[in-house]
Short mmCIF file of C-alpha atoms and ligand atoms in Angstrom, two decimals:
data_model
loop_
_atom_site.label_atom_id
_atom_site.label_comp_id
_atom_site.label_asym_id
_atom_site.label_seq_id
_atom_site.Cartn_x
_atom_site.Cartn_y
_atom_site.Cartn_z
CA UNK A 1303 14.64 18.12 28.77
CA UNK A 1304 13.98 14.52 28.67
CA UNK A 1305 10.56 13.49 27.10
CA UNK A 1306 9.88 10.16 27.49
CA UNK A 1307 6.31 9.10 27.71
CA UNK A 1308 5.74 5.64 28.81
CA UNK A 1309 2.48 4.00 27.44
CA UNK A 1310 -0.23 3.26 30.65
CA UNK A 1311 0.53 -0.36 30.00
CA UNK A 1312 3.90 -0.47 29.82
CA UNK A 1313 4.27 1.50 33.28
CA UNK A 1314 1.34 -0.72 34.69
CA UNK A 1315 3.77 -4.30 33.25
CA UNK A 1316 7.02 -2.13 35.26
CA UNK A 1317 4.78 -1.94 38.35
CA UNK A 1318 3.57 -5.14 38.88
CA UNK A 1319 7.03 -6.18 38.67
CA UNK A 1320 8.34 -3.64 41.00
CA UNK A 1321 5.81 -3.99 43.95
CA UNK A 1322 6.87 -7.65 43.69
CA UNK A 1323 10.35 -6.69 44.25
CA UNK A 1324 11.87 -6.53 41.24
CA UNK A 1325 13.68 -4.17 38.70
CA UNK A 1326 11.77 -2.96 35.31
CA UNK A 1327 12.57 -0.58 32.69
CA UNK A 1328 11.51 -0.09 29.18
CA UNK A 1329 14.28 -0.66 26.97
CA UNK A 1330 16.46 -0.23 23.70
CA UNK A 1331 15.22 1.02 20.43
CA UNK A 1332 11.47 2.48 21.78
CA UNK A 1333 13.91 4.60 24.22
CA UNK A 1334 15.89 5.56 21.43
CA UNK A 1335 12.99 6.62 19.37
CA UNK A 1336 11.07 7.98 22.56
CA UNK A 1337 13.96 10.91 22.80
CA UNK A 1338 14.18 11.39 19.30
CA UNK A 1339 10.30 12.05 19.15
CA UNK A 1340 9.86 9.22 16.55
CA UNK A 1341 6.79 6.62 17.58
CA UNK A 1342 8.73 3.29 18.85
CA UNK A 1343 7.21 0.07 16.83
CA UNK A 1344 7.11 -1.74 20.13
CA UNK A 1345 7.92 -1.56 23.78
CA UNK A 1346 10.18 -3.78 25.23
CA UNK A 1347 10.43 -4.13 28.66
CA UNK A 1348 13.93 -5.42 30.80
CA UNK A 1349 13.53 -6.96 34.63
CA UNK A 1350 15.84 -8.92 37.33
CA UNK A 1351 12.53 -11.11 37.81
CA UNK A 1352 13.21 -14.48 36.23
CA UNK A 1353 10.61 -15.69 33.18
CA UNK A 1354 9.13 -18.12 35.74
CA UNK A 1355 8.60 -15.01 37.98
CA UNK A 1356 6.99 -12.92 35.62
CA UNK A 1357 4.74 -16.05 34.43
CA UNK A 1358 3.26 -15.80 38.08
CA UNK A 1359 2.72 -12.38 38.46
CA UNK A 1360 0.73 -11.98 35.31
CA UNK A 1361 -2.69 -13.39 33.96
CA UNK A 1362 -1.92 -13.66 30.63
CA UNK A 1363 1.57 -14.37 29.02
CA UNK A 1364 3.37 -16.51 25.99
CA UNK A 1365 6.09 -18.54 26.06
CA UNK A 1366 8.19 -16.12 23.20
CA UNK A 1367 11.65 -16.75 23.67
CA UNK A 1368 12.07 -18.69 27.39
CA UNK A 1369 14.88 -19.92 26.67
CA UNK A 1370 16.46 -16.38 25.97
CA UNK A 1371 14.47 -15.02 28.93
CA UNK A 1372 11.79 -13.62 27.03
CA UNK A 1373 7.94 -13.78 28.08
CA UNK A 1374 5.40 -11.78 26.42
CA UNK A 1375 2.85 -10.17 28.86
CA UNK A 1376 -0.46 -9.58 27.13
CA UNK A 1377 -2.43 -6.48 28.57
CA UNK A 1378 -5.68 -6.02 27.24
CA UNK A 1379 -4.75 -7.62 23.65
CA UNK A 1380 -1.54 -5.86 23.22
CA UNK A 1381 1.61 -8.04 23.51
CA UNK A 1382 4.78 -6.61 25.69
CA UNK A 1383 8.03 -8.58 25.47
CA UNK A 1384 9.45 -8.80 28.83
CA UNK A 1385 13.13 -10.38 28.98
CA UNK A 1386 14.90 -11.01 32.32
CA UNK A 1387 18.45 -9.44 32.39
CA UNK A 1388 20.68 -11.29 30.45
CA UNK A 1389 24.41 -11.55 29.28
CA UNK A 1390 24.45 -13.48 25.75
CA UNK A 1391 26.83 -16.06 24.76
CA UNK A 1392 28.28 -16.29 20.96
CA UNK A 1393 25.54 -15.37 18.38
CA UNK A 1394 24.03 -18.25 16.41
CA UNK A 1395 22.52 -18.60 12.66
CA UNK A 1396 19.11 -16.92 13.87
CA UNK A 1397 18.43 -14.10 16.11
CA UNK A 1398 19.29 -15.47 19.18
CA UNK A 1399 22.54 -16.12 21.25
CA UNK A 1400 23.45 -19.46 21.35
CA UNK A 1401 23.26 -20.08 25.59
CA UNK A 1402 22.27 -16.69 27.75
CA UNK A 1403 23.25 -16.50 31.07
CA UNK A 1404 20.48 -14.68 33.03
CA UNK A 1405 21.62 -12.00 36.12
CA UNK A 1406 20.36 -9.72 38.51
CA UNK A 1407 22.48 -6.40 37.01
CA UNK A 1408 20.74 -4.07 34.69
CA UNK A 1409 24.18 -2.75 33.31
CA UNK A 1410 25.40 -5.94 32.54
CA UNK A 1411 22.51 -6.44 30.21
CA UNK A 1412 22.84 -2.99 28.66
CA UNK A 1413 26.17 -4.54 28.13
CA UNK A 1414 25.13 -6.86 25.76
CA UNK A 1415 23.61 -4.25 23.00
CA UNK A 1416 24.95 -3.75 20.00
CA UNK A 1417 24.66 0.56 19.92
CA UNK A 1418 25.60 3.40 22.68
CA UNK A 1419 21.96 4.53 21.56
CA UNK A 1420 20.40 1.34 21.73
CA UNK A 1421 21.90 0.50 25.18
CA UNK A 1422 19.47 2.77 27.29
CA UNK A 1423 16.75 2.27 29.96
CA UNK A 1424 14.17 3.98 31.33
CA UNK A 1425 11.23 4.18 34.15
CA UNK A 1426 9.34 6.89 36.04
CA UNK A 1427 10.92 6.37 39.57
CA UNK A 1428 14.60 5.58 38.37
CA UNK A 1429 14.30 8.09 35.38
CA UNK A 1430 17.08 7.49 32.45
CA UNK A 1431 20.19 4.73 32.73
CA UNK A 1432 22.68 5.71 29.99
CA UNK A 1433 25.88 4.26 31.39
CA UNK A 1434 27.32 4.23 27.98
CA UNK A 1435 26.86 7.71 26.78
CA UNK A 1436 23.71 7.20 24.43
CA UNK A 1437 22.28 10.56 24.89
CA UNK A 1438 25.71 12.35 23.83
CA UNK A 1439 25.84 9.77 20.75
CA UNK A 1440 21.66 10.49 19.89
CA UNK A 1441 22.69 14.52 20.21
CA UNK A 1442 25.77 13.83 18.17
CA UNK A 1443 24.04 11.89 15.40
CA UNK A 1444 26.55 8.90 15.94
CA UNK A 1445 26.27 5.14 16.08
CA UNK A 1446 28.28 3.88 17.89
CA UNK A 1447 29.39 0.20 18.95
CA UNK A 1448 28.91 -0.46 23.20
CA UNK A 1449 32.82 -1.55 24.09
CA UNK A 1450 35.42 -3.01 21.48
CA UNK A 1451 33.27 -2.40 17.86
CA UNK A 1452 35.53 -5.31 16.97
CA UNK A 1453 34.81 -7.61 19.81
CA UNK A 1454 30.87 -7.00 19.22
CA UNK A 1455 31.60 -7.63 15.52
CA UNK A 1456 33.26 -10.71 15.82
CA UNK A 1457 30.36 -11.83 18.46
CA UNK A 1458 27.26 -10.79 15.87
CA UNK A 1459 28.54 -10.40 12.54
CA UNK A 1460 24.94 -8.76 11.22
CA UNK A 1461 25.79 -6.08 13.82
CA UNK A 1462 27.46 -4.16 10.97
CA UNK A 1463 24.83 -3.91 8.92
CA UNK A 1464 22.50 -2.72 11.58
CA UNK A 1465 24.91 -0.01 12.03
CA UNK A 1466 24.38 1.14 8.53
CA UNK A 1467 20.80 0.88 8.46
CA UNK A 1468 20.24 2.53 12.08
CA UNK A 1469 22.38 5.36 10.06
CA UNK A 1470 19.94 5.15 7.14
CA UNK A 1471 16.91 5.29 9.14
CA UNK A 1472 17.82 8.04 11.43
CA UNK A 1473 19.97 9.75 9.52
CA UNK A 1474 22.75 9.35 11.55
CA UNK A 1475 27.12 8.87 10.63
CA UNK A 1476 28.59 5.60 11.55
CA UNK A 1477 30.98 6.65 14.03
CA UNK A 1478 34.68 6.31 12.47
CA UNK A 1479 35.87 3.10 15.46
CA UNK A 1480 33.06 1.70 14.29
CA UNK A 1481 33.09 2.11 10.63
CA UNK A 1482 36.96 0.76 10.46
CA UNK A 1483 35.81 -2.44 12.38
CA UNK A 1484 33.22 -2.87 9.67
CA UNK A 1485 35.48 -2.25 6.76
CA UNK A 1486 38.33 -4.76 8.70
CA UNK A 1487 35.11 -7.37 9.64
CA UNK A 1488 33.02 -7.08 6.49
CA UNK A 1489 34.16 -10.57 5.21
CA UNK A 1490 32.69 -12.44 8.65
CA UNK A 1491 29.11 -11.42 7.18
CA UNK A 1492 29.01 -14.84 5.25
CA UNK A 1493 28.85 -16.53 8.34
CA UNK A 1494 25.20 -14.74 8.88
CA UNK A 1495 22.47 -16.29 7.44
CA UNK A 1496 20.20 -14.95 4.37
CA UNK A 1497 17.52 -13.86 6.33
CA UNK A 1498 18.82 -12.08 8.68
CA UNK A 1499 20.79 -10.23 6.24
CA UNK A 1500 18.04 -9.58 4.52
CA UNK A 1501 15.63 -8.04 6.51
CA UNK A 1502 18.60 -5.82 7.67
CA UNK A 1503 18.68 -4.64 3.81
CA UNK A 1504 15.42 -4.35 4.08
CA UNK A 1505 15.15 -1.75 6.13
CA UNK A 1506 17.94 -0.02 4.92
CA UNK A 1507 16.46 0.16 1.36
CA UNK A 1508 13.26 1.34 3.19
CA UNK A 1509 14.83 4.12 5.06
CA UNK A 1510 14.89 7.98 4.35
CA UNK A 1511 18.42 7.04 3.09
CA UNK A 1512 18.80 4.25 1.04
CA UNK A 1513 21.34 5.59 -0.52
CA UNK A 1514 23.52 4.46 2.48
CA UNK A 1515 24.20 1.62 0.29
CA UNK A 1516 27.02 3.00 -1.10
CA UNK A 1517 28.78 2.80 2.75
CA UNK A 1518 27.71 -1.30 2.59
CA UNK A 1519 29.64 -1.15 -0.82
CA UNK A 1520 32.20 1.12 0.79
CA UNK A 1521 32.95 -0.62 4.09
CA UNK A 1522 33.21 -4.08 1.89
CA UNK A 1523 29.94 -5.64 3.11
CA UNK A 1524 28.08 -6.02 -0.18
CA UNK A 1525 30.94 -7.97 -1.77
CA UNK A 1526 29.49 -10.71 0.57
CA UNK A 1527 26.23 -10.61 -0.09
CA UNK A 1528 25.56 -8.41 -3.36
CA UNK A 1529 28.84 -8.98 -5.02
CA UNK A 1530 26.78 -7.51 -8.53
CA UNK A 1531 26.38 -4.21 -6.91
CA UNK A 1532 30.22 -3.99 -6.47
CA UNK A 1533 30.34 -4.40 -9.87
CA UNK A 1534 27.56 -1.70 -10.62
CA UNK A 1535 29.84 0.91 -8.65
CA UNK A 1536 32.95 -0.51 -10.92
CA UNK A 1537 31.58 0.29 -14.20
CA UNK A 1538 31.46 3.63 -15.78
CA UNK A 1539 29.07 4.72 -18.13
CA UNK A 1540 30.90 6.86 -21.41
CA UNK A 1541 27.58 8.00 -22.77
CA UNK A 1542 25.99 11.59 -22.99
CA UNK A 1543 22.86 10.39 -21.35
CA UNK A 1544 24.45 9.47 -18.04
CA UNK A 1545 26.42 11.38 -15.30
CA UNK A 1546 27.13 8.86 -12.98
CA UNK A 1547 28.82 5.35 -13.01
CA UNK A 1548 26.17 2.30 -13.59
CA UNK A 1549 26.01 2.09 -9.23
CA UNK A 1550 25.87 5.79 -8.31
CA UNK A 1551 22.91 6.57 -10.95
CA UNK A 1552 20.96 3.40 -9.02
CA UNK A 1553 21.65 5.57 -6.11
CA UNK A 1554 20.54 8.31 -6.97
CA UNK A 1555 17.07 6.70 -8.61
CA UNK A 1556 17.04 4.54 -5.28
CA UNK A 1557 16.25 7.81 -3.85
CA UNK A 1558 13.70 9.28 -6.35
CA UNK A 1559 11.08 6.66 -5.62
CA UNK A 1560 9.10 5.98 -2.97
CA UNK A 1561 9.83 3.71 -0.15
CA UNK A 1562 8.33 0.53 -0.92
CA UNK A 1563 10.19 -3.15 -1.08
CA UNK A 1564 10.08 -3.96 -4.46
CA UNK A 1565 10.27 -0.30 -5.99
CA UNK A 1566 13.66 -0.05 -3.93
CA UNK A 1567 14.92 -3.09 -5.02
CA UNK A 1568 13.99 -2.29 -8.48
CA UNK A 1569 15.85 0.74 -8.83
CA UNK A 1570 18.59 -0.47 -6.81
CA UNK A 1571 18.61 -3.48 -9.31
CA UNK A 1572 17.58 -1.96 -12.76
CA UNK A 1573 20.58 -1.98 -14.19
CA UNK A 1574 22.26 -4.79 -12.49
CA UNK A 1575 22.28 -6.65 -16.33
CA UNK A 1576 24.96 -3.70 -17.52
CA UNK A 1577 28.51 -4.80 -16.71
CA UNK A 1578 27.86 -7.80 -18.23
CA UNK A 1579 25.85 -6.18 -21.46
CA UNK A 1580 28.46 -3.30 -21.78
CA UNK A 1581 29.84 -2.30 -25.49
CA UNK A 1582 32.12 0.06 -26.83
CA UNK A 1583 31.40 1.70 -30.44
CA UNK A 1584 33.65 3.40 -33.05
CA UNK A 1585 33.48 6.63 -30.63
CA UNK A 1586 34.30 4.95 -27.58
CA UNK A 1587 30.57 5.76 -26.26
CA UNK A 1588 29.42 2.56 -24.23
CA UNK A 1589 26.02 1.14 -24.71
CA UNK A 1590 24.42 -1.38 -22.77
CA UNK A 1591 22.49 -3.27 -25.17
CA UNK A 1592 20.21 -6.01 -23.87
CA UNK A 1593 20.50 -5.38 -20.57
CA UNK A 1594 16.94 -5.25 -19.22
CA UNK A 1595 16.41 -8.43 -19.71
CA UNK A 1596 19.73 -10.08 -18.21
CA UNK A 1597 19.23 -7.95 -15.61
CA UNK A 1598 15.94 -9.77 -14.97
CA UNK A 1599 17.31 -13.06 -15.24
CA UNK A 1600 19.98 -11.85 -12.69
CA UNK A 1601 17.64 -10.30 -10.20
CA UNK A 1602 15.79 -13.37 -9.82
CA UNK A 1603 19.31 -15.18 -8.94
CA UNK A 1604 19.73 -12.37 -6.67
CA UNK A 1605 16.42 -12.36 -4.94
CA UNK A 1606 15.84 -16.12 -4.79
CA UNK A 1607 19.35 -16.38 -3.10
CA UNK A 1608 18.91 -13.51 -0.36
CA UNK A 1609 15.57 -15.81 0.11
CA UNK A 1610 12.80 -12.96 -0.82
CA UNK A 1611 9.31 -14.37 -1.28
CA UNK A 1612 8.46 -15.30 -4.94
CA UNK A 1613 6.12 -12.17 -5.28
CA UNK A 1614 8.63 -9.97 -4.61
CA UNK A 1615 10.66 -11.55 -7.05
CA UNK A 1616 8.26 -11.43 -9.82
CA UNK A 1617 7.45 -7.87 -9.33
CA UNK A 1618 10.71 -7.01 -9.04
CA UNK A 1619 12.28 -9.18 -11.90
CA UNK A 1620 9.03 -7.54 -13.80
CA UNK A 1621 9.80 -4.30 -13.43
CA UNK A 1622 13.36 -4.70 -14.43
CA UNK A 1623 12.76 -6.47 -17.16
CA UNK A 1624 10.29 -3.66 -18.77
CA UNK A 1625 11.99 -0.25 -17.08
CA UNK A 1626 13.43 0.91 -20.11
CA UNK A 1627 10.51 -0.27 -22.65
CA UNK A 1628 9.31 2.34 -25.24
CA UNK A 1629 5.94 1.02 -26.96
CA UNK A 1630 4.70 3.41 -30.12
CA UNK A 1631 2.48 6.12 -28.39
CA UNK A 1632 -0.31 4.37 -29.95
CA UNK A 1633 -3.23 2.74 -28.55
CA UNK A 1634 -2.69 -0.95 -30.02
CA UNK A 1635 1.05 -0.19 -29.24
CA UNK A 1636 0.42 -0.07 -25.67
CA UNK A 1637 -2.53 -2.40 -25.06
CA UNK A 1638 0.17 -4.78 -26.40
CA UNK A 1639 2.75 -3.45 -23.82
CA UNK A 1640 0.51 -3.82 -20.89
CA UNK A 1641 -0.73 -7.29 -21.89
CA UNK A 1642 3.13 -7.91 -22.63
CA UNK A 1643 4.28 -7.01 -19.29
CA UNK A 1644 1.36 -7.63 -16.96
CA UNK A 1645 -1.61 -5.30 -16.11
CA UNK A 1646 -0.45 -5.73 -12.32
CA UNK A 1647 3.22 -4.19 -12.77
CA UNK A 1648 1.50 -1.29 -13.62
CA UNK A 1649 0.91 1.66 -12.53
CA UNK A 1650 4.37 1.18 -10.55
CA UNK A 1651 6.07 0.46 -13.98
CA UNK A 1652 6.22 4.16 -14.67
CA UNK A 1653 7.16 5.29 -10.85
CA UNK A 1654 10.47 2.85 -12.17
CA UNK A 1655 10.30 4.59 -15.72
CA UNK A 1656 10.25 8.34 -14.40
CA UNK A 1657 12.67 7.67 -11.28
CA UNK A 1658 15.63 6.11 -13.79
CA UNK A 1659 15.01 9.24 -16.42
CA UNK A 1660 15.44 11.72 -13.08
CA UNK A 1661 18.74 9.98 -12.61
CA UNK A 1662 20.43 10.46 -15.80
CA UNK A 1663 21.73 13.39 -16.84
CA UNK A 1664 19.61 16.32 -18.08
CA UNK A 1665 19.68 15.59 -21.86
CA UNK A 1666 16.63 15.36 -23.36
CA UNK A 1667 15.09 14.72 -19.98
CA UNK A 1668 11.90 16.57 -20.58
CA UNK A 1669 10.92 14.77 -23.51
CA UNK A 1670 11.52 11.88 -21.87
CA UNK A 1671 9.00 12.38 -19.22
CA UNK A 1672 6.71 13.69 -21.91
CA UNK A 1673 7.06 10.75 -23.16
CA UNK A 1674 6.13 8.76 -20.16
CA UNK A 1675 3.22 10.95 -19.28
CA UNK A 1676 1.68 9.78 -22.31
CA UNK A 1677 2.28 6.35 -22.11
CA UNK A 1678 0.46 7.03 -18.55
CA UNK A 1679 -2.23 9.10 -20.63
CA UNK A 1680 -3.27 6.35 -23.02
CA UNK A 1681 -3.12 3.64 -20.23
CA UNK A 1682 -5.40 5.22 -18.22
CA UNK A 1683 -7.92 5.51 -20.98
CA UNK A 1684 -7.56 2.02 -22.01
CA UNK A 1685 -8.00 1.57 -18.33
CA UNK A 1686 -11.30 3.62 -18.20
CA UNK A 1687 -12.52 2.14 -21.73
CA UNK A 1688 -12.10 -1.53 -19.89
CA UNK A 1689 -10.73 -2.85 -22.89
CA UNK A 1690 -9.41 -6.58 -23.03
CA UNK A 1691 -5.97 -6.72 -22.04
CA UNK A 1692 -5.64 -10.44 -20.61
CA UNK A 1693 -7.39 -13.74 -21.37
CA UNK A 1694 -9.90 -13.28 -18.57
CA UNK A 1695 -11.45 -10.38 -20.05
CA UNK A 1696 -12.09 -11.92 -23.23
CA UNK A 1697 -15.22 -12.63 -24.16
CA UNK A 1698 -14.96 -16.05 -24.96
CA UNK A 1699 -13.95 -19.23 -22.92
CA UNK A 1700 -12.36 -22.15 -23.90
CA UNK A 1701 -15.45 -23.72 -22.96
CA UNK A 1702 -17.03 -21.70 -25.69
CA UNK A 1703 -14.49 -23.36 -28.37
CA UNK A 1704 -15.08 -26.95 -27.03
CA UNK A 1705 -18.73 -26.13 -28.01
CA UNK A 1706 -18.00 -25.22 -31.38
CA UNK A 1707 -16.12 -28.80 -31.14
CA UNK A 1708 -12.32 -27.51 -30.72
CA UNK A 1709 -10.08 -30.44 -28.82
CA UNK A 1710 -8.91 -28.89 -25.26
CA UNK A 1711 -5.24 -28.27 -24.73
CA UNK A 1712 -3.05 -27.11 -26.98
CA UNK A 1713 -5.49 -25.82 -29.66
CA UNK A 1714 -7.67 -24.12 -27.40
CA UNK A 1715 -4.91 -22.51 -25.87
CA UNK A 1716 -3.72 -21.03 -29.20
CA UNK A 1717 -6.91 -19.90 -30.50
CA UNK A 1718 -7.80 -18.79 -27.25
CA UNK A 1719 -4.15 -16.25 -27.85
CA UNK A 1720 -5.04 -15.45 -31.46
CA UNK A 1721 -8.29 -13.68 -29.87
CA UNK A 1722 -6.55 -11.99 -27.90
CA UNK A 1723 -4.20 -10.89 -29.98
CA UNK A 1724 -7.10 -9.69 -32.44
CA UNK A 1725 -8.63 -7.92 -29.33
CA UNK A 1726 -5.90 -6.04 -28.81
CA UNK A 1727 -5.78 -4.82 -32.14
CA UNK A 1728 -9.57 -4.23 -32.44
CA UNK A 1729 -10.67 -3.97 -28.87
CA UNK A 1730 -14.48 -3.29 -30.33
CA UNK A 1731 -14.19 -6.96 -31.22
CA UNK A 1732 -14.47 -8.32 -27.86
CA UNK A 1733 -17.69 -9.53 -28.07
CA UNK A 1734 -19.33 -13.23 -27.92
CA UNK A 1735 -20.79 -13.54 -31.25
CA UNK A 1736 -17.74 -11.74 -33.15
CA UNK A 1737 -14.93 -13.93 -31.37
CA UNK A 1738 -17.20 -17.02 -31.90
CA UNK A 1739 -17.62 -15.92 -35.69
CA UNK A 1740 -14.10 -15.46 -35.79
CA UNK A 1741 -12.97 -19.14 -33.96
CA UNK A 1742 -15.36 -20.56 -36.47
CA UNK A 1743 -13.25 -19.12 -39.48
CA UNK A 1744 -9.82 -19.33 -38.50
CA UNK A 1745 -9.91 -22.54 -37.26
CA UNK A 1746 -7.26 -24.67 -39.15
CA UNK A 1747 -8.35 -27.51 -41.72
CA UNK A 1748 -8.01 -30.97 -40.00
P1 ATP B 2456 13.81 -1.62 15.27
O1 ATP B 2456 12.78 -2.44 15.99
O2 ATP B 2456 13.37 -0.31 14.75
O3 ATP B 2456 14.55 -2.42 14.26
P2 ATP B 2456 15.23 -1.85 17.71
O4 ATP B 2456 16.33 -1.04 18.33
O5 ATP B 2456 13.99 -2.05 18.50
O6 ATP B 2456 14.92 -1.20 16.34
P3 ATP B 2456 15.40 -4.69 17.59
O7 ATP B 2456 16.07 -5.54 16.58
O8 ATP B 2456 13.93 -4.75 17.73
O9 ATP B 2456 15.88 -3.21 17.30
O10 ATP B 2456 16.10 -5.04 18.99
C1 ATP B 2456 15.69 -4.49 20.22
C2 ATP B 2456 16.93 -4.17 21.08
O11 ATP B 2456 17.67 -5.37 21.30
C3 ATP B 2456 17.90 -3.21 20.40
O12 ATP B 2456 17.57 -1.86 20.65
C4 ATP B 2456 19.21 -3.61 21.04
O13 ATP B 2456 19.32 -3.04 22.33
C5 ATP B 2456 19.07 -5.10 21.21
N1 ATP B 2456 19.59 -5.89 20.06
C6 ATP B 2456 18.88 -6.36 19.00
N2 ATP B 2456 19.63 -7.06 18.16
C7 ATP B 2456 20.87 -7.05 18.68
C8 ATP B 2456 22.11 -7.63 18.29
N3 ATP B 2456 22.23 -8.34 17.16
N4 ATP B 2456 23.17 -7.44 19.11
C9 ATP B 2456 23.05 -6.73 20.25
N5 ATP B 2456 21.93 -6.16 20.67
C10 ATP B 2456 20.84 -6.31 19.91
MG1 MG B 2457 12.30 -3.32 17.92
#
């Protein structure tokens, strides 16, 4: 029943090691995803030999992680990490354990892993090693801590939210132990560092279930790191357009948009700006005015202190910014709108647009999308027309306007935006002799 397929070179690494006298299996998560049927992202590879052992038995190999026991064995240009059975000490800042103790028992380093499923081994002559009941967890759809959830907690804080994203990914239930050690532990997560956390919610935004984050809220862990989504899920929404409180309609438009970083963390984020931007009128109907562009400002707070990379944070803090911008269906209107907001944001602006429409409620939905279609329709033209949306594309330098004797600085840089503006008006005027004509005759009295 089982089909696990090892790759040539992985069975060729396990070999070597075995006719030298040692123990080799492949290990953890490519197991995991080799019984599932899902394609593992790497192969890692367990043995008794010591890293000094494996060093000498193969050509080719880099000094990875030697102090955690981990070699990588190169075989014809494809990297293998190979670790040497271990039993970890208390978890540090980073990845690794802070001291390892290295031993010669393959259970004892099965021990060490943080999931029933995760905890398995495999090779062709000893077949499967699944002393902690991995399969029966993988056919139940479980995750499910190896020993005391709360001992493994307290060791490796960012275990919990690996629990949640393996869940997300695979589609699988915390198991209830489990999920109460989270919900009791969720507070030790601000010993872990940024990083770490977040490539965790990462890959849980990235995941056929992002939506999970509603168990992070749940279980307490995003007080500790995204304290404003706490307050997303704590603030209703009293208006006919909306079904849902301001956190479960981010859910829900988390999952009408594809998986990519920053269009996950855009709809996750879009309304972030609304607790803080919330009004009640005369009939108690809340409105959120302003809240785009708070929520921009607070995203880049957000991002900046989970440590995302600064174009990530621009394309995010973009996208929020604009997500609910309506521009006059007209052509100036929106050559205005795209030189406004960027012509890079787009075309993912309107995956943000149509995802956060699909999440309200059904009132005047199809109009809505009408709406956005045509904003899509008249971009694309403008698009295929190559009209002058940005400063590059116009047809005059500020090399041009030193010629005609303009100072450099700050009065090249505003004619140089009053062109542009014109252009975007009269996109027919982008032309070298008109815009020249036209720098000539604006140009202020001295
Ligand atoms: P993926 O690569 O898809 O994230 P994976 O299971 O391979 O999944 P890795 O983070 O690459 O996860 O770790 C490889 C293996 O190392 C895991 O399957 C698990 O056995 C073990 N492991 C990783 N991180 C931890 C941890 N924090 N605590 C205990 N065991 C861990
Ligand atoms: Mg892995």
């Amino acid at each position: 029943m089982l089909s696990i397929k090892l790759p040539d070179k992985v069975n060729y690494i396990i070999d070597v090691l075995t006719k030298a006298g040692f123990e080799a299996y492949a290990v953890g998560g490519c197991i995991r995803d080799s019984i599932l049927g899902r394609k593992p992202e790497d192969w890692d590879i367990t043995t008794s030999a010591s890293p000094d052992q494996v060093k000498r038995l193969f050509p080719k190999t880099i000094d990875t992680g030697i102090r955690h026991g981990t070699v990588t064995v190169r075989v014809e240009g494809e990297g293998f990490e190979v670790t040497t059975y271990r039993i970890d000490g208390v978890y540090e800042d980073k990845r690794h354990p802070k001291e390892v103790t290295f031993t010669s028992d393959l259970i004892e380093d099965l021990k060490r892993r943080d999931f029933t499923i995760n905890a398995m081994a495999y090779n062709e002559a000893q077949g499967l090693i699944d002393v902690f009941g991995g399969i029966g967890d993988l056919e139940a759809q479980r995750i499910r801590c190896v020993g005391n959830p709360y001992d493994r907690f307290n060791e490796d804080a960012l275990r919990m939210m690996r629990a949640v994203r393996f869940g997300a990914q695979l589609g699988f239930v915390v198991e209830e132990g489990t999920k109460e050690a989270i919900t009791g532990l969720a507070g030790n997560l601000s010993e872990i560092s940024a990083e770490r956390i977040q490539a965790e919610f990462v890959k849980l935004l990235l995941s056929d279930h992002p939506e999970e984050m509603r168990t992070v809220y749940e279980t307490g862990m995003s007080r500790v790191f995204l304290p404003e989504f706490d307050r997303m899920m704590e603030t209703p929404q009293n208006n006919p357009f909306h079904l849902y409180n301001v956190g479960e309609h981010s859910l829900v438009a988390l999952q009408n948009i594809r998986a990519d970083k920053a269009l996950r963390l855009a709809m996750l984020l879009h309304d972030v700006g609304k607790p803080e931007c919330k009004s009640v009128d005369e009939n108690g109907i809340y409105h959120f005015y302003g809240h785009p562009a708070r929520g921009s400002q607070m995203v880049r707070a957000i991002l900046r202190r989970l440590k995302f990379d600064n174009e990530t944070i621009d394309r995010v803090a973009t996208l929020v910014a604009w997500h609910d911008d309506r521009p006059a269906l007209r052509d100036v209107s929106i050559r205005r709108a795209i030189h406004r907001v960027g012509t890079g944001y787009y075309p993912a602006l309107f995956e943000v647009k149509r995802a956060d429409v699909m999440a309200k409620s059904p009132l005047k939905r199809e109009e809505k999308l009408r709406y956005i279609s045509e904003y899509e329709r008249i971009y694309q033209e403008i698009l295929e027309k190559r009209q002058c949306l940005t400063l590059q594309e116009l047809a005059v330098t500020g090399n041009d306007l030193i010629q005609l004797g303009m100072e450099p600085g700050k009065e090249i840089g505003e004619m140089l935006q009053a062109l542009l503006k014109h252009v975007l008006e009269y996109p027919e005027d982008n032309r070298r002799e008109i815009l020249m004509e036209l720098a000539k005759t604006r140009r202020k009295p001295e």
